[in-house]
CSV table of N, CA and C in Angstrom, one decimal:
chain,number,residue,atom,x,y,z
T,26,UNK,N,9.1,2.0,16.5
T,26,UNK,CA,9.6,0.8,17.2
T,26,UNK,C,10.7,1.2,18.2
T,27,UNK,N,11.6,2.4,17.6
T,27,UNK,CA,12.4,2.6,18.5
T,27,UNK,C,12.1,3.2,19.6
T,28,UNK,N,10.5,3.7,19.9
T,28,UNK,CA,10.2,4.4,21.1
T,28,UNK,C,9.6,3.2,21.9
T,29,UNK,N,9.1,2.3,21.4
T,29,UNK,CA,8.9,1.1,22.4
T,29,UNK,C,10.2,0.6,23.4
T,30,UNK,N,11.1,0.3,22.7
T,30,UNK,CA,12.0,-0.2,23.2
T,30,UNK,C,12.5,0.3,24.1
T,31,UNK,N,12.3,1.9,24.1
T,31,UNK,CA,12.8,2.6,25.2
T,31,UNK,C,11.7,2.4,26.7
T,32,UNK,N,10.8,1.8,26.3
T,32,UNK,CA,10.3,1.1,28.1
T,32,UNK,C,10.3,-0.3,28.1
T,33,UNK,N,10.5,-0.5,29.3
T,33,UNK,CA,11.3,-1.6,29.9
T,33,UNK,C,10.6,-2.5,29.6
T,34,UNK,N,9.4,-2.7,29.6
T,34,UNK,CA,8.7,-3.9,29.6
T,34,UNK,C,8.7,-4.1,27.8
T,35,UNK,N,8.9,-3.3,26.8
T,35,UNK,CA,9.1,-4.2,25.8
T,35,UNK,C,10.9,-4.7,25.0
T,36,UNK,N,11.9,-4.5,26.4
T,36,UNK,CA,12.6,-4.9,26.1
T,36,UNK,C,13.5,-6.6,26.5
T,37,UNK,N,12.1,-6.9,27.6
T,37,UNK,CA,12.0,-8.4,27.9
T,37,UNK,C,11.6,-9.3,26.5
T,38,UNK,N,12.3,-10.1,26.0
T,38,UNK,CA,12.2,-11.2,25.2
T,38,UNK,C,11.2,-11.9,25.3
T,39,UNK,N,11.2,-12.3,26.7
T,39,UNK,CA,10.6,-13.4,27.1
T,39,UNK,C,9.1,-12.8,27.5
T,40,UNK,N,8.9,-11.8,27.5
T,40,UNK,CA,7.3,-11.0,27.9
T,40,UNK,C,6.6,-10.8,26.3
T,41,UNK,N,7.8,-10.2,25.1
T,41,UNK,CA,7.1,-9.7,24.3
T,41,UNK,C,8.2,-9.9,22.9
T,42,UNK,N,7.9,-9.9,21.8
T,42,UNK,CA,8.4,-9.2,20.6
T,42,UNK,C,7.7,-8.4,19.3
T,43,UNK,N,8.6,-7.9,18.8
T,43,UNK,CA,8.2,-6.9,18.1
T,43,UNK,C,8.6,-6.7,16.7
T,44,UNK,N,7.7,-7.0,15.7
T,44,UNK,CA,7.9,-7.4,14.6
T,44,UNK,C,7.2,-5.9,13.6
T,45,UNK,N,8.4,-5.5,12.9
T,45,UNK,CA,7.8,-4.2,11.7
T,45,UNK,C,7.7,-5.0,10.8
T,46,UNK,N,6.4,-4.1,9.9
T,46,UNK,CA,5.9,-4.6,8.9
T,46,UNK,C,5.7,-3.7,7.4
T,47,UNK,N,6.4,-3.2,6.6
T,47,UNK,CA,6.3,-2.6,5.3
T,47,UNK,C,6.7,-2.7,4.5
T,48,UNK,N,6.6,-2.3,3.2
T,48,UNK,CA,7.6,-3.0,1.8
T,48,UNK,C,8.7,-2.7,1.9
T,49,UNK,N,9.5,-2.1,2.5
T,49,UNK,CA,11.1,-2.2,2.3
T,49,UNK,C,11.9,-3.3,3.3
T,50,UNK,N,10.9,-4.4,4.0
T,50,UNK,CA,11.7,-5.5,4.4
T,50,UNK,C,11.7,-6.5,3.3
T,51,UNK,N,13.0,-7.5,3.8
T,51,UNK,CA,13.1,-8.6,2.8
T,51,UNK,C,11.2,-9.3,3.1
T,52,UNK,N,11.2,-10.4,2.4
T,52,UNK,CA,10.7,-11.2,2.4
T,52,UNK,C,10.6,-12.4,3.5
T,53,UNK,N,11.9,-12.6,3.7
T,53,UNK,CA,11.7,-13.2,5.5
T,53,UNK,C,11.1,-12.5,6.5
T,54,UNK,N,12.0,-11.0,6.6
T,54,UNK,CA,11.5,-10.1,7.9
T,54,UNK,C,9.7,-9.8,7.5
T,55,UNK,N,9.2,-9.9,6.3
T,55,UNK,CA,8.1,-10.0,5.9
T,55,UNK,C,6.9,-10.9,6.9
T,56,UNK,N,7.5,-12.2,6.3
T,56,UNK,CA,7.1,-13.5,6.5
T,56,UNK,C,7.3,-13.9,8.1
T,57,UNK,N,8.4,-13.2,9.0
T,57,UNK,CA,8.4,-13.4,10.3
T,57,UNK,C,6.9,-13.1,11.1
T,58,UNK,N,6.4,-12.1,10.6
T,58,UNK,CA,4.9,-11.4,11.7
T,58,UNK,C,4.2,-12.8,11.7
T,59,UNK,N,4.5,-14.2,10.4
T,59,UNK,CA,3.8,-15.0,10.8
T,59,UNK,C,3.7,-16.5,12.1
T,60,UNK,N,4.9,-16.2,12.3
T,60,UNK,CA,5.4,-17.0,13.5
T,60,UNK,C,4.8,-16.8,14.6
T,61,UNK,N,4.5,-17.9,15.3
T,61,UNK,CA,3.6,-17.9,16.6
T,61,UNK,C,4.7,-17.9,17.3
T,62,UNK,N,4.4,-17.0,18.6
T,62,UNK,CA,5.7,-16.5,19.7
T,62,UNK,C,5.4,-17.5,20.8
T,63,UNK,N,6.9,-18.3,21.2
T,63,UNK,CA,6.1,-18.9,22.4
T,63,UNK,C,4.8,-18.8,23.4
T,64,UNK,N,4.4,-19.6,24.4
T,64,UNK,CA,3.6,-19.6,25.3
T,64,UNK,C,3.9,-18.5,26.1
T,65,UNK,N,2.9,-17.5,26.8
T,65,UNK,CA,3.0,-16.2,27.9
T,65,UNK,C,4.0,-14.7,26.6
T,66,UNK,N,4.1,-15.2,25.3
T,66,UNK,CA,4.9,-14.0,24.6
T,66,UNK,C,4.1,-13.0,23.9
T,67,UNK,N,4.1,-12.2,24.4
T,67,UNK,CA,3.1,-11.4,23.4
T,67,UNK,C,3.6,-11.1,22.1
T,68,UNK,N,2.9,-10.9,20.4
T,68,UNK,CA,3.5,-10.5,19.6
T,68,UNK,C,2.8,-9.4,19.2
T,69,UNK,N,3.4,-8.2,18.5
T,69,UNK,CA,3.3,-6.9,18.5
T,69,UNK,C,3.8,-6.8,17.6
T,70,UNK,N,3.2,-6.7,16.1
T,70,UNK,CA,3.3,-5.9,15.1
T,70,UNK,C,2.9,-4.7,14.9
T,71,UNK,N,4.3,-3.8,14.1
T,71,UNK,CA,3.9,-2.2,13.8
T,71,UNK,C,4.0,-2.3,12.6
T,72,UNK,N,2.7,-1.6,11.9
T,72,UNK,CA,2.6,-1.9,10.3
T,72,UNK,C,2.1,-0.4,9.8
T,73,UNK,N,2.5,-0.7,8.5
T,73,UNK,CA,1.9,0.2,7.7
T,73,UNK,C,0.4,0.3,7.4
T,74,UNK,N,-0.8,1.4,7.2
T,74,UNK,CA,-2.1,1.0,6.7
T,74,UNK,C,-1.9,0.7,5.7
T,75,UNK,N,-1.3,0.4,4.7
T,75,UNK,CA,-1.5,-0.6,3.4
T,75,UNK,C,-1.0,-2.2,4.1
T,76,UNK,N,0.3,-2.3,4.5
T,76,UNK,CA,0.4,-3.5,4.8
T,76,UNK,C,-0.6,-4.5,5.8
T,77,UNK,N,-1.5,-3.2,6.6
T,77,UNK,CA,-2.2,-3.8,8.0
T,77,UNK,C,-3.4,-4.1,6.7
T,78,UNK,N,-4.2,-3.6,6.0
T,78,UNK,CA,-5.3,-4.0,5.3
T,78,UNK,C,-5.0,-5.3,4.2
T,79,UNK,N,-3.7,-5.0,3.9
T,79,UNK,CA,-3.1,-6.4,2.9
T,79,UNK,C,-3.5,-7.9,3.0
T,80,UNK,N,-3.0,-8.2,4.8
T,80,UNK,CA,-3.0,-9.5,4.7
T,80,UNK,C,-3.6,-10.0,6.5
T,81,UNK,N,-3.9,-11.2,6.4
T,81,UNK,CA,-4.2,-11.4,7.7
T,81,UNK,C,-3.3,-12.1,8.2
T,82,UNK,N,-3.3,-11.4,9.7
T,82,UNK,CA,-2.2,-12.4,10.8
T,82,UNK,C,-3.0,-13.4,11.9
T,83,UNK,N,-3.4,-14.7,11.5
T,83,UNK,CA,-4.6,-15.4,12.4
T,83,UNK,C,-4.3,-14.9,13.5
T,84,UNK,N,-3.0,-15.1,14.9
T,84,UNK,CA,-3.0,-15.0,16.2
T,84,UNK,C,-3.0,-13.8,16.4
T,85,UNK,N,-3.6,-12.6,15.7
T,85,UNK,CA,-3.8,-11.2,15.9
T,85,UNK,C,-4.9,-10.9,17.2
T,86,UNK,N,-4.7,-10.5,18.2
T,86,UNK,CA,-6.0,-10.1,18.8
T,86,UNK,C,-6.7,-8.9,18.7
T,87,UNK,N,-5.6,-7.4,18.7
T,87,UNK,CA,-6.2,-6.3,18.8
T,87,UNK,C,-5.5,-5.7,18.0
T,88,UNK,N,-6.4,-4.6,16.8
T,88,UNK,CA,-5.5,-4.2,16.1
T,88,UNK,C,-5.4,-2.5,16.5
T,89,UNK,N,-4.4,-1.6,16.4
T,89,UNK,CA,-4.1,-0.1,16.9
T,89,UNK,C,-4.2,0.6,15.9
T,90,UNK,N,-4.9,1.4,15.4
T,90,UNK,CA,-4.5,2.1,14.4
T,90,UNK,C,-4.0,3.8,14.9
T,91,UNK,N,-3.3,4.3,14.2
T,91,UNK,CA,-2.4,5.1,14.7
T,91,UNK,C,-2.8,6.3,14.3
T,92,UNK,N,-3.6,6.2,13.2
T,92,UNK,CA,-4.3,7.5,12.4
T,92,UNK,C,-3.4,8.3,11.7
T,93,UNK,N,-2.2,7.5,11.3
T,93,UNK,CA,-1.5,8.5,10.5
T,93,UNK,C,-0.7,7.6,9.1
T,94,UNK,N,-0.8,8.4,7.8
T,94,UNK,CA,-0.6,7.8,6.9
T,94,UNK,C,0.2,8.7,5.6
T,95,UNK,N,0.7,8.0,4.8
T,95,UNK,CA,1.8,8.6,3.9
T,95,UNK,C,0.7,8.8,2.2
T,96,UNK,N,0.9,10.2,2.1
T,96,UNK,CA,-0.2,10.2,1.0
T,96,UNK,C,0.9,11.0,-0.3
T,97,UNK,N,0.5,10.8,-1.2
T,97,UNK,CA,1.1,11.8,-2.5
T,97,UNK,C,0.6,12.8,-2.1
T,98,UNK,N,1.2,14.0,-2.4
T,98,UNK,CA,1.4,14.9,-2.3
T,98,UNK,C,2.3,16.1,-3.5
T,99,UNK,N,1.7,17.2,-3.9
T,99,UNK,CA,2.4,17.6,-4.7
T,99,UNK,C,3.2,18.8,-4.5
T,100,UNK,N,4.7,18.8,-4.4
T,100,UNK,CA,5.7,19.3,-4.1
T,100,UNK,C,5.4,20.5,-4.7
T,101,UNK,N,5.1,21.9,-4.4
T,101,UNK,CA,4.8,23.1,-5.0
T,101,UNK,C,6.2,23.9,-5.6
T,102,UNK,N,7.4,23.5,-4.8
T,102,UNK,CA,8.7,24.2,-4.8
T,102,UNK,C,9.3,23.8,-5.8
T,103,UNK,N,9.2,22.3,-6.2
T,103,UNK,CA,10.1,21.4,-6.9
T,103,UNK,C,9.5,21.0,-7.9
T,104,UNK,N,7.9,21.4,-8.0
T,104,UNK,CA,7.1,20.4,-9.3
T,104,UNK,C,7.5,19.1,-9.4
T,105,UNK,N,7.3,18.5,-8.1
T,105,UNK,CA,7.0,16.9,-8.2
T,105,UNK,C,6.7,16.2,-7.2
T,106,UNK,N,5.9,15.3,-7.5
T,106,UNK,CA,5.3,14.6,-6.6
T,106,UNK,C,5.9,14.2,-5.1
T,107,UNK,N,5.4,14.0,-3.8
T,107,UNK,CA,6.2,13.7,-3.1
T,107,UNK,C,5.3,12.8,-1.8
T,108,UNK,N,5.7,12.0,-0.8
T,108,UNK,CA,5.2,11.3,-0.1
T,108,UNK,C,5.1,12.0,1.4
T,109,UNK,N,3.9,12.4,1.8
T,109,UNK,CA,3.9,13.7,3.3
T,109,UNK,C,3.3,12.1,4.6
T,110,UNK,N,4.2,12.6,5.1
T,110,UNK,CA,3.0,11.8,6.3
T,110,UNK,C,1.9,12.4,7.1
T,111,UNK,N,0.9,12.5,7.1
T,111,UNK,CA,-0.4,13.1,8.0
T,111,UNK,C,-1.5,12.0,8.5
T,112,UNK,N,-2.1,13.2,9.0
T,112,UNK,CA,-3.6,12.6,10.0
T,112,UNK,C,-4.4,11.9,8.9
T,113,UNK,N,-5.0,10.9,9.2
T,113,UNK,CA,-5.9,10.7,8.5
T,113,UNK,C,-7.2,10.9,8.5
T,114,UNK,N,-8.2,11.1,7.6
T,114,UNK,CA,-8.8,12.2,7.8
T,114,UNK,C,-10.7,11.8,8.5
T,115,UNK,N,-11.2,12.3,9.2
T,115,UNK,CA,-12.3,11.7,9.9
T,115,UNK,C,-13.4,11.7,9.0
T,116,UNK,N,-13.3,12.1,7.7
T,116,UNK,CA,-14.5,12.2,6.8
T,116,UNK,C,-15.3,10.6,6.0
């Protein structure tokens, strides 16, 4: 999110907003992706692939997928489990 913001056009209000979506928000910041954005606003959620398969947003039009995802993984150094982000996989 914070690489969006660094171009200009998604730091107009009134053009666009931009709503994250994964389990470490409250429950409101949750529940916000549901709010319809004024007339001419685009809304632009960035989600997680668990939270993007979870739930539906009706005024959604195009969905992005990013091809990258957080899997278990087992820590060989430490003997314990751990969370890697990677590609996901074309198979």
């Amino acid at each position: 999110i914070e690489e969006l913001y660094k171009n200009q056009f998604f730091q107009d209000p009134s053009r666009v907003v931009i709503y994250p979506l994964h389990s470490s928000l409250s429950t409101a910041e949750q529940t916000a992706v549901f709010d319809v954005p004024p007339e001419g606003v685009r809304k632009i959620v960035v989600s997680t692939n668990i939270a993007e398969t979870s739930i539906t947003i009706e005024d959604v039009v195009f969905v992005v997928d990013a091809g990258r995802v957080k899997e278990n993984r087992q820590d060989e150094v430490n003997q314990m489990p751990t969370l890697v982000e990677c590609w996901v996989s074309r198979a």
